[in-house]
Amino acid sequence: MNLSSIITLNEKSVQNNIDFLKKKLGKNVKISAVVKANAYGHGIEHIVPLFEKHGIDHYSVFYYSEAVRVLNSLSGHSTIMIMGWISDENIKDAIENGFEFFVFNIERLQVALENAKKLKIKAKIHLEAETGMNRSGLNAKVLNEAISMIIENKEFFEVVGFCTHLAGPESISNHLRIQKQIKKYQKMLFVLKANDIIPKYRHVANSAASFVYPKTRFDLVRIGIMIYGFWSSTETFIHYINNKRDKTDPLKRILGWNSQIMSIKEIKSGEFVSYGISYLAQTDIRTALIPIGYASGYSRSLSNKGRVLIRGQRCGVIGVVNMNMIIADITNVPDVEIGDEVVIIGKQGDLEIKVSAFSDISDMLNYEVLTHLPASLTRKILLNQ
Ligand SMILES: *Cc1c(COP(=O)(O)O)cnc(C)c1O
């Protein structure tokens, strides 16, 4: 391997997760794969063709620029939905490209109308309701304004969706807040119907809500973290396996991250290792230098805490995480050589370093660990044989 480190994407896991989600969610619920934040660090250009191959034809992104990347990664036709930022200048291109987008305030609706008029084509919109997250979305009053504007300009709008976002369905402590949001959503949906606006997709649920609150599935679910093989939280997983006889995790991680040993050193007892005085060798030790660091997405908070796999054994990261390097203690692993594979995330032999282990010790969400993986790292797809 010429590369200092490489991210692998396992096609079998992609297939496993999509099959699982489709089976559990049923035929009547459309799955939109959320591929924002460079597909949760997996790489849009790599993951979209894999998702497409295994039956996904609906994609959600945050930025207009991500929508363009998804479009360029597809070989057939799929729906692309922008949930967040589009500059006013890009609205025209968004409509022309057939991208669907969230309308979360009246200004967005106005800009969409102006551009749709100029282009003489319908803007495909999803009206986003403010139901209690207090982040983005139309409240009851603004929804009424939007409805009037849409009715007056019927030939320029296709209301594809009516949606909202829940404020933390992965945690039981938010239960009451979530219930309130669902009620409010249904009330606003009724207003829409009373005005003869019947969207194709009513959508509310992310990964956690799809499983913890099945009634929020409606016509479409926006699945991010689970399609990559992770549960939104431990609670969500426990909720799922609670009544099941089989307690094994039905999801499989797609992503692995490997590096290799760059150099090996013997350190005498009493010496400090790496910058400063955070690690003092208490005995004679042997260390392996690994060419990844915080610039490659390996958080500094893993200093003296992280673990890597070398020759099938768990080795501790000692000293502080540097910009481009970490040091692992290999004293107890025999026969280690320069060039040996180092697993940062994933399996080696019988052991596995999970992103969750990573996030537990560094106080980061697994979402955070994944999205910090730089786009510049090389990604390699491990195809189904
Ligand atoms: C990110 C996002 C999702 C996906 O959330 P997961 O927890 O990863 O499934 C769904 N909806 C919206 C609006 C989002 O921003």
XYZ file of C-alpha atoms and ligand atoms in Angstrom:
400
model
C 0.000 0.000 0.000
C 1.492 3.318 -1.105
C -0.957 5.364 0.865
C -0.455 6.464 4.448
C -4.036 5.475 5.150
C -7.101 4.354 3.277
C -10.834 4.255 3.877
C -12.563 1.080 2.747
C -16.253 0.801 1.901
C -17.787 -2.645 2.105
C -20.463 -3.347 -0.492
C -21.836 -6.362 1.418
C -22.628 -4.058 4.324
C -24.347 -1.586 1.997
C -26.542 -4.381 0.683
C -27.192 -5.723 4.186
C -28.279 -2.359 5.584
C -30.517 -1.432 2.665
C -32.158 -4.879 2.695
C -32.726 -4.610 6.441
C -34.219 -1.117 6.214
C -36.483 -2.030 3.304
C -37.732 -5.129 5.072
C -38.460 -3.327 8.325
C -39.964 -0.186 6.835
C -42.143 -1.941 4.287
C -43.040 -1.353 0.665
C -45.148 1.722 1.276
C -42.398 3.798 2.842
C -39.885 5.424 0.519
C -36.320 5.549 1.810
C -34.401 8.737 1.167
C -30.704 8.135 1.796
C -29.229 11.130 3.586
C -25.818 11.766 2.038
C -25.038 15.198 3.491
C -21.603 15.882 5.014
C -19.872 13.915 2.265
C -22.164 10.963 2.947
C -21.302 10.993 6.664
C -17.618 10.929 5.753
C -17.948 7.917 3.455
C -17.566 10.007 0.264
C -20.527 11.031 -1.926
C -18.898 9.955 -5.195
C -18.143 6.492 -3.804
C -21.264 5.739 -1.823
C -23.983 7.052 -4.166
C -23.238 4.527 -6.962
C -23.271 1.741 -4.350
C -26.593 2.891 -2.912
C -27.979 3.227 -6.424
C -26.854 -0.300 -7.306
C -28.691 -1.651 -4.283
C -31.987 0.029 -4.939
C -31.886 3.562 -3.520
C -33.356 6.228 -5.819
C -33.977 9.092 -3.414
C -31.201 11.222 -1.885
C -31.210 13.998 0.691
C -28.457 16.581 1.055
C -27.983 19.830 2.939
C -26.204 22.052 0.396
C -26.919 22.785 -3.247
C -23.294 21.853 -4.010
C -23.873 18.384 -2.551
C -26.928 17.941 -4.780
C -24.746 18.618 -7.826
C -22.212 16.036 -6.619
C -24.951 13.445 -6.128
C -26.334 14.172 -9.603
C -22.892 13.672 -11.136
C -22.423 10.388 -9.272
C -25.658 8.803 -10.481
C -25.977 6.714 -13.600
C -29.779 6.571 -13.728
C -32.597 8.792 -12.567
C -33.080 9.495 -8.871
C -34.743 12.208 -6.848
C -32.448 14.669 -5.109
C -33.823 16.701 -2.213
C -32.006 19.690 -0.704
C -32.942 20.127 2.956
C -30.889 23.232 3.638
C -28.775 25.882 2.015
C -29.223 27.134 -1.532
C -28.059 30.655 -2.319
C -30.604 32.813 -4.154
C -28.313 32.663 -7.201
C -28.455 28.862 -7.231
C -32.245 28.541 -6.950
C -32.590 28.881 -10.723
C -30.113 26.038 -11.345
C -31.747 23.964 -8.635
C -35.138 24.241 -10.347
C -33.641 23.626 -13.789
C -31.831 20.510 -12.546
C -35.079 19.183 -11.139
C -33.784 19.272 -7.570
C -36.460 19.322 -4.919
C -35.927 21.623 -1.978
C -37.276 22.547 1.440
C -39.193 25.785 1.793
C -38.695 26.900 5.387
C -39.639 30.564 5.140
C -41.666 32.857 2.897
C -38.541 34.434 1.387
C -37.477 31.068 -0.039
C -40.932 30.613 -1.556
C -40.770 34.066 -3.171
C -37.370 33.440 -4.733
C -38.567 30.050 -5.963
C -41.621 31.675 -7.553
C -39.614 34.384 -9.320
C -37.277 31.796 -10.821
C -39.991 29.321 -11.733
C -41.784 32.132 -13.589
C -38.641 33.016 -15.513
C -37.966 29.379 -16.388
C -41.622 28.568 -17.010
C -41.248 25.315 -15.078
C -42.605 24.244 -11.731
C -40.427 24.453 -8.641
C -40.616 21.129 -6.786
C -40.937 22.061 -3.155
C -41.273 20.472 0.251
C -43.010 22.708 2.750
C -41.181 22.381 6.056
C -43.347 22.885 9.121
C -42.096 24.380 12.367
C -43.457 21.953 14.926
C -41.330 22.676 17.978
C -37.667 22.231 17.127
C -37.498 26.007 16.679
C -34.800 25.841 14.071
C -36.278 26.094 10.585
C -39.753 25.822 9.166
C -43.045 27.592 8.614
C -45.210 28.248 11.654
C -49.004 28.062 11.356
C -49.356 31.699 10.326
C -46.618 31.637 7.700
C -47.902 28.303 6.410
C -51.196 30.029 5.626
C -49.371 32.776 3.740
C -47.438 30.149 1.821
C -50.620 28.258 0.969
C -52.211 31.435 -0.453
C -49.154 32.132 -2.536
C -49.080 28.566 -3.846
C -52.793 28.596 -4.726
C -52.396 31.880 -6.594
C -49.444 30.492 -8.546
C -50.441 26.876 -9.067
C -48.674 26.595 -12.410
C -45.289 27.362 -10.835
C -45.267 25.006 -7.867
C -45.398 21.304 -7.350
C -45.794 20.655 -3.638
C -44.025 17.311 -3.495
C -43.676 17.122 0.239
C -44.843 18.312 3.614
C -42.247 17.691 6.287
C -40.802 18.504 9.667
C -37.778 17.497 11.727
C -37.947 16.074 15.239
C -35.852 17.450 18.096
C -34.052 14.325 19.296
C -36.100 11.109 18.902
C -32.995 9.056 19.821
C -33.406 9.934 23.494
C -36.318 8.917 25.725
C -36.047 12.160 27.693
C -37.379 13.980 24.620
C -40.477 11.795 24.417
C -43.039 14.434 25.387
C -41.513 17.051 23.146
C -41.592 14.622 20.202
C -45.234 13.670 20.844
C -46.168 17.347 20.809
C -44.334 17.817 17.521
C -46.149 14.905 15.902
C -49.533 16.315 16.979
C -48.658 19.739 15.652
C -47.508 18.273 12.363
C -50.790 16.441 11.921
C -52.740 19.582 12.649
C -50.808 21.528 10.026
C -51.202 18.696 7.554
C -54.941 19.022 8.014
C -54.760 22.716 7.084
C -52.912 21.806 3.930
C -55.514 19.190 2.999
C -58.358 21.613 3.688
C -56.796 23.768 0.964
C -56.619 20.858 -1.467
C -52.865 20.613 -1.338
C -52.042 16.902 -1.195
C -48.298 16.314 -1.199
C -46.940 13.031 -2.517
C -44.653 12.631 0.470
C -45.455 13.401 4.070
C -42.135 12.983 5.892
C -41.017 13.463 9.459
C -38.698 10.662 10.529
C -34.933 10.358 10.579
C -33.285 7.031 11.504
C -34.197 7.090 15.197
C -37.816 8.176 14.692
C -38.351 5.538 11.983
C -37.720 2.848 14.573
C -38.736 4.403 17.889
C -41.886 6.149 16.616
C -43.139 3.974 13.703
C -46.173 6.189 13.171
C -43.820 8.965 11.998
C -42.871 6.932 8.925
C -45.725 8.339 6.826
C -44.750 8.102 3.104
C -41.016 8.666 3.288
C -38.215 8.450 5.855
C -34.927 10.335 5.738
C -32.364 7.741 6.783
C -28.817 8.874 7.498
C -26.781 7.148 10.195
C -28.508 3.737 9.974
C -27.857 3.196 6.301
C -24.144 3.491 7.123
C -24.601 0.760 9.740
C -24.887 2.706 12.996
C -27.716 3.180 15.447
C -28.485 6.787 16.344
C -27.823 6.041 20.017
C -27.426 3.066 22.325
C -30.991 3.685 23.448
C -32.292 3.296 19.904
C -30.495 -0.034 19.531
C -31.749 -1.301 22.887
C -35.266 -0.254 21.975
C -34.968 -2.314 18.798
C -33.576 -5.523 20.306
C -35.774 -5.333 23.408
C -38.390 -7.866 22.310
C -36.179 -9.799 19.939
C -34.781 -13.207 20.699
C -31.779 -12.513 18.504
C -29.763 -9.753 20.130
C -27.178 -9.410 17.378
C -26.915 -6.102 15.584
C -28.692 -6.394 12.208
C -26.717 -3.434 10.834
C -23.209 -3.725 9.416
C -20.668 -0.946 9.296
C -19.723 0.042 5.765
C -16.599 1.990 6.603
C -13.168 0.818 7.637
C -9.991 2.869 8.061
C -6.513 1.344 7.787
C -3.010 2.658 7.961
C 0.421 1.053 8.236
C 3.461 1.212 10.449
C 5.944 3.845 9.361
C 8.664 3.265 11.955
C 9.424 1.253 15.110
C 11.355 2.449 18.163
C 12.636 1.119 21.492
C 12.045 3.523 24.394
C 13.865 3.294 27.728
C 12.018 3.413 31.022
C 11.830 6.997 32.313
C 11.595 8.640 28.876
C 8.708 10.836 27.729
C 7.066 9.998 24.407
C 5.872 12.583 21.850
C 5.275 16.281 22.664
C 5.385 17.377 26.282
C 5.056 15.203 29.313
C 1.720 13.487 28.819
C 3.256 10.024 28.455
C 6.103 8.722 30.603
C 7.415 5.208 29.878
C 7.241 3.249 33.141
C 9.242 0.328 31.724
C 11.222 -0.264 28.566
C 8.701 -0.238 25.720
C 8.497 -0.609 21.965
C 6.455 1.809 19.900
C 5.067 1.972 16.373
C 4.723 5.257 14.503
C 1.563 5.546 12.415
C 1.145 8.263 9.740
C -2.307 9.583 10.658
C -3.121 12.434 13.009
C -5.690 15.072 13.781
C -5.314 16.475 10.258
C -6.587 13.126 8.983
C -9.580 13.115 11.293
C -8.037 11.293 14.271
C -9.201 13.481 17.113
C -6.702 14.966 19.582
C -9.082 13.926 22.333
C -7.913 10.358 21.688
C -4.446 11.262 23.037
C -3.366 8.526 25.475
C -6.806 6.915 25.038
C -7.230 5.639 21.488
C -6.753 2.021 20.447
C -5.594 0.541 17.159
C -5.282 -3.068 15.955
C -1.889 -4.433 14.962
C -1.314 -8.145 14.202
C -4.746 -8.916 15.607
C -4.074 -7.254 18.959
C -5.344 -4.089 20.569
C -2.619 -1.469 21.106
C -2.989 1.781 23.024
C -2.210 5.165 21.536
C 0.404 6.769 23.777
C 1.238 10.448 24.040
C -0.644 13.206 22.284
C -2.133 12.863 18.822
C 0.040 14.926 16.447
C -1.037 16.663 13.286
C 0.044 13.776 11.055
C 1.166 11.019 13.419
C 0.182 8.844 16.347
C 2.303 6.450 18.361
C 1.071 3.041 19.530
C 2.510 0.802 22.243
C 3.452 -2.532 20.631
C 5.537 -3.884 23.523
C 3.315 -6.939 23.920
C 2.856 -7.744 20.246
C 5.562 -10.046 18.869
C 7.102 -9.864 15.391
C 5.752 -6.444 14.421
C 7.389 -5.040 11.310
C 7.459 -1.759 9.460
C 4.662 -1.793 6.863
C 2.322 -3.929 8.984
C -1.338 -3.051 8.649
C -2.820 -0.854 11.372
C -6.595 -0.841 11.757
C -7.935 2.464 13.003
C -11.615 1.640 12.435
C -12.839 -1.836 11.561
C -11.889 -5.475 12.032
C -8.620 -7.350 12.154
C -8.658 -10.997 13.194
C -11.237 -11.449 15.923
C -11.146 -7.872 17.141
C -12.911 -4.732 16.018
C -12.412 -1.039 16.684
C -15.836 0.503 16.426
C -16.620 4.126 15.761
C -18.711 3.967 18.918
C -15.645 3.014 20.997
C -13.942 5.965 19.394
C -16.781 8.303 20.209
C -17.248 6.992 23.753
C -13.710 7.846 24.825
C -13.493 11.138 22.987
C -16.959 12.429 23.934
C -17.850 12.851 20.272
C -20.989 11.619 18.555
C -20.376 8.844 16.046
C -21.886 11.331 13.572
C -19.039 13.683 14.469
C -16.250 11.111 14.167
C -17.497 10.086 10.713
C -18.001 13.556 9.329
C -14.515 14.607 10.442
C -12.914 12.094 8.099
C -11.330 14.292 5.428
C -12.569 14.086 1.858
C -8.907 13.962 0.816
C -8.387 10.425 2.183
C -8.458 7.744 -0.496
C -11.576 5.585 -0.513
C -11.574 2.061 -1.867
C -14.682 -0.025 -2.454
C -14.578 -3.669 -1.421
C -16.954 -5.143 -3.985
C -19.222 -8.123 -3.434
C -17.541 -11.234 -4.780
C -29.436 14.732 8.950
C -30.899 14.704 8.808
C -31.579 13.480 8.781
C -30.908 12.145 8.990
O -30.667 11.915 10.354
P -30.104 10.501 10.878
O -30.205 10.594 12.347
O -28.692 10.428 10.419
O -30.944 9.455 10.271
C -32.948 13.529 8.550
N -33.600 14.714 8.392
C -32.959 15.897 8.426
C -33.735 17.159 8.242
C -31.599 15.931 8.650
O -30.976 17.102 8.707
